[in-house]
PDB file of C-alpha atoms in Angstrom:
ATOM      1  CA  MET A   1     -35.712-129.937-141.362  1.00  0.00           C
ATOM      2  CA  TRP A   2     -38.767-132.045-140.581  1.00  0.00           C
ATOM      3  CA  ILE A   3     -39.153-133.320-137.013  1.00  0.00           C
ATOM      4  CA  PRO A   4     -41.620-136.011-135.854  1.00  0.00           C
ATOM      5  CA  GLU A   5     -43.649-136.484-132.705  1.00  0.00           C
ATOM      6  CA  THR A   6     -45.115-140.008-132.302  1.00  0.00           C
ATOM      7  CA  PHE A   7     -43.163-141.378-129.307  1.00  0.00           C
ATOM      8  CA  GLY A   8     -40.429-138.796-128.932  1.00  0.00           C
ATOM      9  CA  ARG A   9     -39.719-135.190-128.074  1.00  0.00           C
ATOM     10  CA  ASN A  10     -42.420-132.552-127.807  1.00  0.00           C
ATOM     11  CA  PRO A  11     -42.256-131.162-131.361  1.00  0.00           C
ATOM     12  CA  PHE A  12     -42.884-127.536-130.394  1.00  0.00           C
ATOM     13  CA  ALA A  13     -40.278-127.514-127.624  1.00  0.00           C
ATOM     14  CA  HIS A  14     -37.865-129.263-129.980  1.00  0.00           C
ATOM     15  CA  ALA A  15     -38.590-126.770-132.758  1.00  0.00           C
ATOM     16  CA  ALA A  16     -38.090-123.844-130.374  1.00  0.00           C
ATOM     17  CA  TRP A  17     -34.619-125.081-129.416  1.00  0.00           C
ATOM     18  CA  LEU A  18     -33.592-125.721-133.020  1.00  0.00           C
ATOM     19  CA  LEU A  19     -34.851-122.332-134.185  1.00  0.00           C
ATOM     20  CA  ALA A  20     -33.152-120.537-131.297  1.00  0.00           C
ATOM     21  CA  ASN A  21     -29.828-122.142-132.144  1.00  0.00           C
ATOM     22  CA  THR A  22     -29.875-121.544-135.915  1.00  0.00           C
ATOM     23  CA  THR A  23     -30.237-118.517-138.153  1.00  0.00           C
ATOM     24  CA  SER A  24     -31.523-119.789-141.489  1.00  0.00           C
ATOM     25  CA  LEU A  25     -32.785-123.348-140.960  1.00  0.00           C
ATOM     26  CA  VAL A  26     -36.521-123.852-141.504  1.00  0.00           C
ATOM     27  CA  ILE A  27     -38.119-126.293-139.056  1.00  0.00           C
ATOM     28  CA  ALA A  28     -41.309-128.203-139.864  1.00  0.00           C
ATOM     29  CA  THR A  29     -43.318-130.573-137.699  1.00  0.00           C
ATOM     30  CA  GLY A  30     -43.869-133.772-139.601  1.00  0.00           C
ATOM     31  CA  ILE A  31     -46.290-134.193-137.985  1.00  0.00           C
ATOM     32  CA  ALA A  32     -47.796-132.854-134.758  1.00  0.00           C
ATOM     33  CA  ASN A  33     -50.733-135.027-133.711  1.00  0.00           C
ATOM     34  CA  ILE A  34     -53.974-133.030-133.495  1.00  0.00           C
ATOM     35  CA  TYR A  35     -55.353-135.337-130.797  1.00  0.00           C
ATOM     36  CA  TYR A  36     -52.635-134.313-128.369  1.00  0.00           C
ATOM     37  CA  ARG A  37     -53.465-130.578-128.188  1.00  0.00           C
ATOM     38  CA  GLU A  38     -56.464-128.261-128.109  1.00  0.00           C
ATOM     39  CA  PRO A  39     -56.591-126.238-131.374  1.00  0.00           C
ATOM     40  CA  GLY A  40     -55.986-122.892-129.670  1.00  0.00           C
ATOM     41  CA  VAL A  41     -52.844-124.237-128.009  1.00  0.00           C
ATOM     42  CA  THR A  42     -51.515-125.345-131.394  1.00  0.00           C
ATOM     43  CA  LEU A  43     -52.317-121.961-132.925  1.00  0.00           C
ATOM     44  CA  ALA A  44     -50.460-120.159-130.142  1.00  0.00           C
ATOM     45  CA  ALA A  45     -47.422-122.424-130.542  1.00  0.00           C
ATOM     46  CA  GLN A  46     -47.381-121.863-134.298  1.00  0.00           C
ATOM     47  CA  HIS A  47     -47.590-118.072-134.063  1.00  0.00           C
ATOM     48  CA  THR A  48     -45.048-117.909-131.242  1.00  0.00           C
ATOM     49  CA  LEU A  49     -42.456-119.957-133.120  1.00  0.00           C
ATOM     50  CA  ALA A  50     -43.060-118.059-136.361  1.00  0.00           C
ATOM     51  CA  GLU A  51     -42.647-114.714-134.583  1.00  0.00           C
ATOM     52  CA  GLN A  52     -39.522-115.716-132.673  1.00  0.00           C
ATOM     53  CA  SER A  53     -37.792-117.266-135.706  1.00  0.00           C
ATOM     54  CA  ASP A  54     -38.547-114.650-138.365  1.00  0.00           C
ATOM     55  CA  ASP A  55     -41.025-117.005-140.045  1.00  0.00           C
ATOM     56  CA  ARG A  56     -38.803-120.110-140.165  1.00  0.00           C
ATOM     57  CA  PHE A  57     -41.422-122.466-138.739  1.00  0.00           C
ATOM     58  CA  LEU A  58     -43.807-124.624-140.780  1.00  0.00           C
ATOM     59  CA  LEU A  59     -46.646-126.314-138.925  1.00  0.00           C
ATOM     60  CA  GLY A  60     -47.403-129.840-140.064  1.00  0.00           C
ATOM     61  CA  LEU A  61     -50.490-131.447-138.536  1.00  0.00           C
ATOM     62  CA  GLY A  62     -51.926-134.936-138.817  1.00  0.00           C
ATOM     63  CA  VAL A  63     -54.627-137.250-137.511  1.00  0.00           C
ATOM     64  CA  SER A  64     -52.144-140.083-136.901  1.00  0.00           C
ATOM     65  CA  HIS A  65     -53.650-143.596-136.776  1.00  0.00           C
ATOM     66  CA  GLN A  66     -56.419-145.217-134.758  1.00  0.00           C
ATOM     67  CA  PRO A  67     -54.169-147.843-133.090  1.00  0.00           C
ATOM     68  CA  LEU A  68     -51.851-145.094-131.838  1.00  0.00           C
ATOM     69  CA  VAL A  69     -54.501-142.595-130.756  1.00  0.00           C
ATOM     70  CA  GLU A  70     -56.752-145.123-129.034  1.00  0.00           C
ATOM     71  CA  GLY A  71     -54.252-147.804-128.065  1.00  0.00           C
ATOM     72  CA  LEU A  72     -51.408-145.550-126.977  1.00  0.00           C
ATOM     73  CA  ARG A  73     -53.280-142.544-125.591  1.00  0.00           C
ATOM     74  CA  GLY A  74     -56.704-143.950-124.753  1.00  0.00           C
ATOM     75  CA  LEU A  75     -58.441-141.274-126.837  1.00  0.00           C
ATOM     76  CA  THR A  76     -61.343-141.610-129.264  1.00  0.00           C
ATOM     77  CA  TYR A  77     -60.327-141.613-132.922  1.00  0.00           C
ATOM     78  CA  GLY A  78     -62.778-139.807-135.192  1.00  0.00           C
ATOM     79  CA  LYS A  79     -63.299-139.840-138.941  1.00  0.00           C
ATOM     80  CA  PRO A  80     -60.023-138.444-140.306  1.00  0.00           C
ATOM     81  CA  VAL A  81     -61.227-135.785-142.754  1.00  0.00           C
ATOM     82  CA  SER A  82     -64.098-134.391-140.693  1.00  0.00           C
ATOM     83  CA  THR A  83     -61.948-134.406-137.556  1.00  0.00           C
ATOM     84  CA  MET A  84     -59.151-132.514-139.293  1.00  0.00           C
ATOM     85  CA  ARG A  85     -61.579-130.032-140.842  1.00  0.00           C
ATOM     86  CA  ALA A  86     -63.150-129.284-137.463  1.00  0.00           C
ATOM     87  CA  TYR A  87     -59.726-128.890-135.860  1.00  0.00           C
ATOM     88  CA  LEU A  88     -58.585-126.409-138.502  1.00  0.00           C
ATOM     89  CA  GLN A  89     -61.793-124.423-138.147  1.00  0.00           C
ATOM     90  CA  LYS A  90     -61.312-124.220-134.382  1.00  0.00           C
ATOM     91  CA  MET A  91     -57.721-123.115-134.866  1.00  0.00           C
ATOM     92  CA  LYS A  92     -58.839-120.283-137.133  1.00  0.00           C
ATOM     93  CA  ALA A  93     -61.495-119.233-134.624  1.00  0.00           C
ATOM     94  CA  SER A  94     -59.124-119.247-131.645  1.00  0.00           C
ATOM     95  CA  PRO A  95     -58.102-115.860-130.187  1.00  0.00           C
ATOM     96  CA  TYR A  96     -54.455-114.838-130.242  1.00  0.00           C
ATOM     97  CA  SER A  97     -53.511-111.402-128.935  1.00  0.00           C
ATOM     98  CA  ALA A  98     -49.695-111.482-129.025  1.00  0.00           C
ATOM     99  CA  PRO A  99     -47.720-109.857-131.878  1.00  0.00           C
ATOM    100  CA  ARG A 100     -48.025-111.585-135.252  1.00  0.00           C
ATOM    101  CA  ILE A 101     -45.670-111.744-138.206  1.00  0.00           C
ATOM    102  CA  ALA A 102     -46.650-109.823-141.342  1.00  0.00           C
ATOM    103  CA  GLU A 103     -47.981-112.867-143.191  1.00  0.00           C
ATOM    104  CA  ALA A 104     -49.890-115.727-141.622  1.00  0.00           C
ATOM    105  CA  PRO A 105     -47.568-118.653-140.800  1.00  0.00           C
ATOM    106  CA  LYS A 106     -47.871-121.629-143.115  1.00  0.00           C
ATOM    107  CA  THR A 107     -49.585-124.936-142.385  1.00  0.00           C
ATOM    108  CA  VAL A 108     -49.589-128.311-144.117  1.00  0.00           C
ATOM    109  CA  ILE A 109     -51.474-131.449-143.162  1.00  0.00           C
ATOM    110  CA  ALA A 110     -50.623-135.120-143.480  1.00  0.00           C
ATOM    111  CA  ALA A 111     -52.729-136.274-146.407  1.00  0.00           C
ATOM    112  CA  LEU A 112     -52.892-139.523-148.342  1.00  0.00           C
ATOM    113  CA  GLY A 113     -56.413-140.068-149.680  1.00  0.00           C
ATOM    114  CA  PRO A 114     -58.242-137.770-152.110  1.00  0.00           C
ATOM    115  CA  ASN A 115     -60.558-136.157-149.566  1.00  0.00           C
ATOM    116  CA  MET A 116     -57.757-135.210-147.178  1.00  0.00           C
ATOM    117  CA  LEU A 117     -55.691-133.967-150.116  1.00  0.00           C
ATOM    118  CA  LYS A 118     -58.578-131.752-151.219  1.00  0.00           C
ATOM    119  CA  LEU A 119     -58.868-130.422-147.669  1.00  0.00           C
ATOM    120  CA  ALA A 120     -55.139-129.664-147.687  1.00  0.00           C
ATOM    121  CA  ALA A 121     -55.527-127.680-150.896  1.00  0.00           C
ATOM    122  CA  SER A 122     -58.592-125.732-149.802  1.00  0.00           C
ATOM    123  CA  GLU A 123     -58.068-125.046-146.091  1.00  0.00           C
ATOM    124  CA  VAL A 124     -54.298-124.840-145.530  1.00  0.00           C
ATOM    125  CA  ASP A 125     -51.162-124.337-147.612  1.00  0.00           C
ATOM    126  CA  GLY A 126     -50.716-127.913-148.705  1.00  0.00           C
ATOM    127  CA  ALA A 127     -50.023-131.543-147.873  1.00  0.00           C
ATOM    128  CA  HIS A 128     -47.248-133.649-146.368  1.00  0.00           C
ATOM    129  CA  PRO A 129     -47.741-137.221-147.655  1.00  0.00           C
ATOM    130  CA  TYR A 130     -45.662-139.863-145.871  1.00  0.00           C
ATOM    131  CA  PHE A 131     -44.484-143.319-146.977  1.00  0.00           C
ATOM    132  CA  THR A 132     -45.640-142.984-150.562  1.00  0.00           C
ATOM    133  CA  SER A 133     -44.118-143.082-154.057  1.00  0.00           C
ATOM    134  CA  PRO A 134     -43.903-140.932-157.196  1.00  0.00           C
ATOM    135  CA  VAL A 135     -47.083-142.672-158.371  1.00  0.00           C
ATOM    136  CA  HIS A 136     -48.900-141.235-155.374  1.00  0.00           C
ATOM    137  CA  THR A 137     -47.241-137.844-155.844  1.00  0.00           C
ATOM    138  CA  LYS A 138     -48.715-137.623-159.349  1.00  0.00           C
ATOM    139  CA  MET A 139     -52.153-138.596-158.033  1.00  0.00           C
ATOM    140  CA  ALA A 140     -51.861-136.049-155.226  1.00  0.00           C
ATOM    141  CA  ARG A 141     -50.893-133.209-157.556  1.00  0.00           C
ATOM    142  CA  GLU A 142     -53.781-133.977-159.871  1.00  0.00           C
ATOM    143  CA  THR A 143     -56.159-133.985-156.896  1.00  0.00           C
ATOM    144  CA  MET A 144     -54.850-130.815-155.259  1.00  0.00           C
ATOM    145  CA  GLY A 145     -54.362-128.642-158.314  1.00  0.00           C
ATOM    146  CA  PRO A 146     -51.273-126.636-159.270  1.00  0.00           C
ATOM    147  CA  GLU A 147     -50.970-124.127-156.424  1.00  0.00           C
ATOM    148  CA  ALA A 148     -50.974-126.072-153.144  1.00  0.00           C
ATOM    149  CA  TRP A 149     -47.703-127.142-151.580  1.00  0.00           C
ATOM    150  CA  LEU A 150     -46.965-130.847-151.956  1.00  0.00           C
ATOM    151  CA  CYS A 151     -44.189-131.717-149.506  1.00  0.00           C
ATOM    152  CA  VAL A 152     -43.604-135.446-149.885  1.00  0.00           C
ATOM    153  CA  GLU A 153     -41.458-137.662-147.681  1.00  0.00           C
ATOM    154  CA  GLN A 154     -39.021-140.153-149.219  1.00  0.00           C
ATOM    155  CA  LYS A 155     -37.052-142.776-147.301  1.00  0.00           C
ATOM    156  CA  VAL A 156     -33.577-143.316-148.736  1.00  0.00           C
ATOM    157  CA  ILE A 157     -30.903-145.941-148.124  1.00  0.00           C
ATOM    158  CA  MET A 158     -27.372-145.301-149.372  1.00  0.00           C
ATOM    159  CA  GLU A 159     -26.577-148.932-150.152  1.00  0.00           C
ATOM    160  CA  THR A 160     -25.930-150.453-153.585  1.00  0.00           C
ATOM    161  CA  ASP A 161     -26.249-154.096-152.527  1.00  0.00           C
ATOM    162  CA  ALA A 162     -29.884-154.979-153.208  1.00  0.00           C
ATOM    163  CA  ALA A 163     -30.172-157.606-150.468  1.00  0.00           C
ATOM    164  CA  GLN A 164     -28.720-155.342-147.788  1.00  0.00           C
ATOM    165  CA  ALA A 165     -30.714-152.306-148.903  1.00  0.00           C
ATOM    166  CA  ARG A 166     -33.999-154.198-148.961  1.00  0.00           C
ATOM    167  CA  ALA A 167     -33.263-155.809-145.591  1.00  0.00           C
ATOM    168  CA  ALA A 168     -32.758-152.357-144.077  1.00  0.00           C
ATOM    169  CA  ALA A 169     -35.929-151.139-145.762  1.00  0.00           C
ATOM    170  CA  ARG A 170     -37.934-154.049-144.376  1.00  0.00           C
ATOM    171  CA  ARG A 171     -36.727-153.310-140.853  1.00  0.00           C
ATOM    172  CA  ALA A 172     -37.846-149.708-141.226  1.00  0.00           C
ATOM    173  CA  ALA A 173     -41.145-150.599-142.913  1.00  0.00           C
ATOM    174  CA  SER A 174     -42.200-153.064-140.219  1.00  0.00           C
ATOM    175  CA  THR A 175     -43.148-150.194-137.899  1.00  0.00           C
ATOM    176  CA  TYR A 176     -45.767-148.964-140.359  1.00  0.00           C
ATOM    177  CA  GLN A 177     -47.132-152.049-142.091  1.00  0.00           C
ATOM    178  CA  GLY A 178     -49.977-152.637-139.657  1.00  0.00           C
ATOM    179  CA  LEU A 179     -51.299-149.070-139.717  1.00  0.00           C
ATOM    180  CA  PRO A 180     -54.569-148.848-141.679  1.00  0.00           C
ATOM    181  CA  ASN A 181     -54.135-145.382-143.190  1.00  0.00           C
ATOM    182  CA  TYR A 182     -50.895-146.428-144.869  1.00  0.00           C
ATOM    183  CA  ARG A 183     -52.247-149.800-145.951  1.00  0.00           C
ATOM    184  CA  ASN A 184     -55.239-148.159-147.623  1.00  0.00           C
ATOM    185  CA  ASN A 185     -52.961-145.760-149.438  1.00  0.00           C
ATOM    186  CA  TRP A 186     -50.623-148.463-150.681  1.00  0.00           C
ATOM    187  CA  LEU A 187     -53.660-150.059-152.301  1.00  0.00           C
ATOM    188  CA  ARG A 188     -54.398-146.725-154.006  1.00  0.00           C
ATOM    189  CA  MET A 189     -50.844-146.806-155.354  1.00  0.00           C
ATOM    190  CA  GLY A 190     -51.582-150.061-157.186  1.00  0.00           C
ATOM    191  CA  LEU A 191     -50.054-152.487-154.692  1.00  0.00           C
ATOM    192  CA  SER A 192     -51.925-155.483-153.304  1.00  0.00           C
ATOM    193  CA  GLU A 193     -52.212-156.591-149.684  1.00  0.00           C
ATOM    194  CA  SER A 194     -49.862-159.469-150.402  1.00  0.00           C
ATOM    195  CA  ASP A 195     -47.199-156.884-151.278  1.00  0.00           C
ATOM    196  CA  PHE A 196     -47.111-155.315-147.827  1.00  0.00           C
ATOM    197  CA  ASN A 197     -48.095-158.214-145.596  1.00  0.00           C
ATOM    198  CA  GLU A 198     -45.385-160.005-143.608  1.00  0.00           C
ATOM    199  CA  SER A 199     -41.951-158.782-144.731  1.00  0.00           C
ATOM    200  CA  GLY A 200     -43.192-156.994-147.842  1.00  0.00           C
ATOM    201  CA  SER A 201     -42.503-157.779-151.479  1.00  0.00           C
ATOM    202  CA  ASP A 202     -39.587-156.345-153.417  1.00  0.00           C
ATOM    203  CA  GLU A 203     -42.128-154.340-155.433  1.00  0.00           C
ATOM    204  CA  PHE A 204     -43.467-152.700-152.263  1.00  0.00           C
ATOM    205  CA  ILE A 205     -39.982-151.975-150.928  1.00  0.00           C
ATOM    206  CA  ASP A 206     -38.696-150.574-154.211  1.00  0.00           C
ATOM    207  CA  ALA A 207     -41.793-148.393-154.655  1.00  0.00           C
ATOM    208  CA  THR A 208     -41.550-146.753-151.242  1.00  0.00           C
ATOM    209  CA  PHE A 209     -37.790-146.697-150.576  1.00  0.00           C
ATOM    210  CA  ALA A 210     -35.073-145.164-152.724  1.00  0.00           C
ATOM    211  CA  TRP A 211     -31.852-147.150-152.436  1.00  0.00           C
ATOM    212  CA  GLY A 212     -28.561-147.341-154.277  1.00  0.00           C
ATOM    213  CA  ASP A 213     -25.864-144.771-154.940  1.00  0.00           C
ATOM    214  CA  VAL A 214     -26.291-141.003-154.854  1.00  0.00           C
ATOM    215  CA  ASP A 215     -27.358-140.846-158.494  1.00  0.00           C
ATOM    216  CA  ALA A 216     -30.050-143.508-158.027  1.00  0.00           C
ATOM    217  CA  ILE A 217     -31.484-141.715-155.023  1.00  0.00           C
ATOM    218  CA  ARG A 218     -31.401-138.355-156.777  1.00  0.00           C
ATOM    219  CA  GLU A 219     -33.247-139.952-159.671  1.00  0.00           C
ATOM    220  CA  ARG A 220     -36.064-140.957-157.312  1.00  0.00           C
ATOM    221  CA  ILE A 221     -36.206-137.455-155.840  1.00  0.00           C
ATOM    222  CA  ASP A 222     -36.414-136.072-159.374  1.00  0.00           C
ATOM    223  CA  GLU A 223     -39.272-138.474-160.133  1.00  0.00           C
ATOM    224  CA  HIS A 224     -41.227-136.903-157.282  1.00  0.00           C
ATOM    225  CA  MET A 225     -40.468-133.407-158.559  1.00  0.00           C
ATOM    226  CA  GLN A 226     -41.477-134.337-162.092  1.00  0.00           C
ATOM    227  CA  ALA A 227     -44.699-135.823-160.705  1.00  0.00           C
ATOM    228  CA  GLY A 228     -45.596-132.513-159.077  1.00  0.00           C
ATOM    229  CA  ALA A 229     -43.883-132.344-155.692  1.00  0.00           C
ATOM    230  CA  SER A 230     -43.036-128.887-154.383  1.00  0.00           C
ATOM    231  CA  HIS A 231     -40.471-130.276-151.966  1.00  0.00           C
ATOM    232  CA  VAL A 232     -39.064-133.692-151.046  1.00  0.00           C
ATOM    233  CA  CYS A 233     -38.339-134.456-147.401  1.00  0.00           C
ATOM    234  CA  VAL A 234     -35.489-136.982-147.384  1.00  0.00           C
ATOM    235  CA  GLN A 235     -35.435-139.465-144.506  1.00  0.00           C
ATOM    236  CA  PRO A 236     -32.087-141.317-144.510  1.00  0.00           C
ATOM    237  CA  ILE A 237     -32.286-144.910-143.255  1.00  0.00           C
ATOM    238  CA  ARG A 238     -29.062-146.593-142.179  1.00  0.00           C
ATOM    239  CA  ALA A 239     -28.224-149.865-143.885  1.00  0.00           C
ATOM    240  CA  ASP A 240     -26.598-151.210-140.706  1.00  0.00           C
ATOM    241  CA  GLY A 241     -29.903-151.450-138.843  1.00  0.00           C
ATOM    242  CA  LYS A 242     -29.346-148.566-136.412  1.00  0.00           C
ATOM    243  CA  ILE A 243     -32.825-147.159-136.940  1.00  0.00           C
ATOM    244  CA  GLN A 244     -32.589-144.459-134.269  1.00  0.00           C
ATOM    245  CA  GLN A 245     -29.523-142.869-135.876  1.00  0.00           C
ATOM    246  CA  PRO A 246     -29.801-140.978-139.187  1.00  0.00           C
ATOM    247  CA  ASP A 247     -27.336-141.629-141.973  1.00  0.00           C
ATOM    248  CA  TRP A 248     -25.440-138.340-141.897  1.00  0.00           C
ATOM    249  CA  ASP A 249     -23.217-139.434-144.788  1.00  0.00           C
ATOM    250  CA  ALA A 250     -26.294-139.824-146.992  1.00  0.00           C
ATOM    251  CA  LEU A 251     -27.593-136.398-146.017  1.00  0.00           C
ATOM    252  CA  GLU A 252     -24.233-134.814-146.753  1.00  0.00           C
ATOM    253  CA  ALA A 253     -23.958-136.544-150.121  1.00  0.00           C
ATOM    254  CA  LEU A 254     -27.457-135.490-151.155  1.00  0.00           C
ATOM    255  CA  SER A 255     -27.013-131.893-150.009  1.00  0.00           C
ATOM    256  CA  THR A 256     -24.392-131.076-152.639  1.00  0.00           C
TER     257      THR A 256
END
């Protein structure tokens, strides 16, 4: 289960509760913002959760977006790749004297562009691309090589009516359309700015959202796997517009 941070719960406190109340569920942060914590604090949280859960915690880190880091938190946003590289190096150099699990706990980073993807392949266990498509998954796998984890996120809407599905997708997409890191990546995917300006074109919506019946959504998930994904994180979007509530029926249908 992937849990976010942005405006909500502290991801490490949330992960601790979920891990303490389950026995086999793996919890991943998707993602924890590196600007919000000193690297040594993040390292300690990662090792603590891995130790206490019998290695059921996956650390996902990201640089977030300049409007959120500077506008929301009043912090200075650095160059994404160099900032992430420095953060990872400081994490590795941080002391940690408590008991450790036998193998080092795993880490992935939010990565969209080629340089961040290469960093994900060389410095951590892999990448967690968000709001992409199978086209991007293929590009990412080619960039990262065969070994690194490629844990892609896919938004899904269990709705067969095209107008209703796309309307729900546009409501969900509106939160992200002004963020520069995503916009740059959508251009890499072959879309144009006119596709994701305003309400977004059908091409943009259909590329980044999987909608339809269970078989149609599974087909999209399979496209990611065929393109090189190691894992697909499914984010169910409700067709009725209740964005804060996941579509449990969709999750149940896709889990079988």
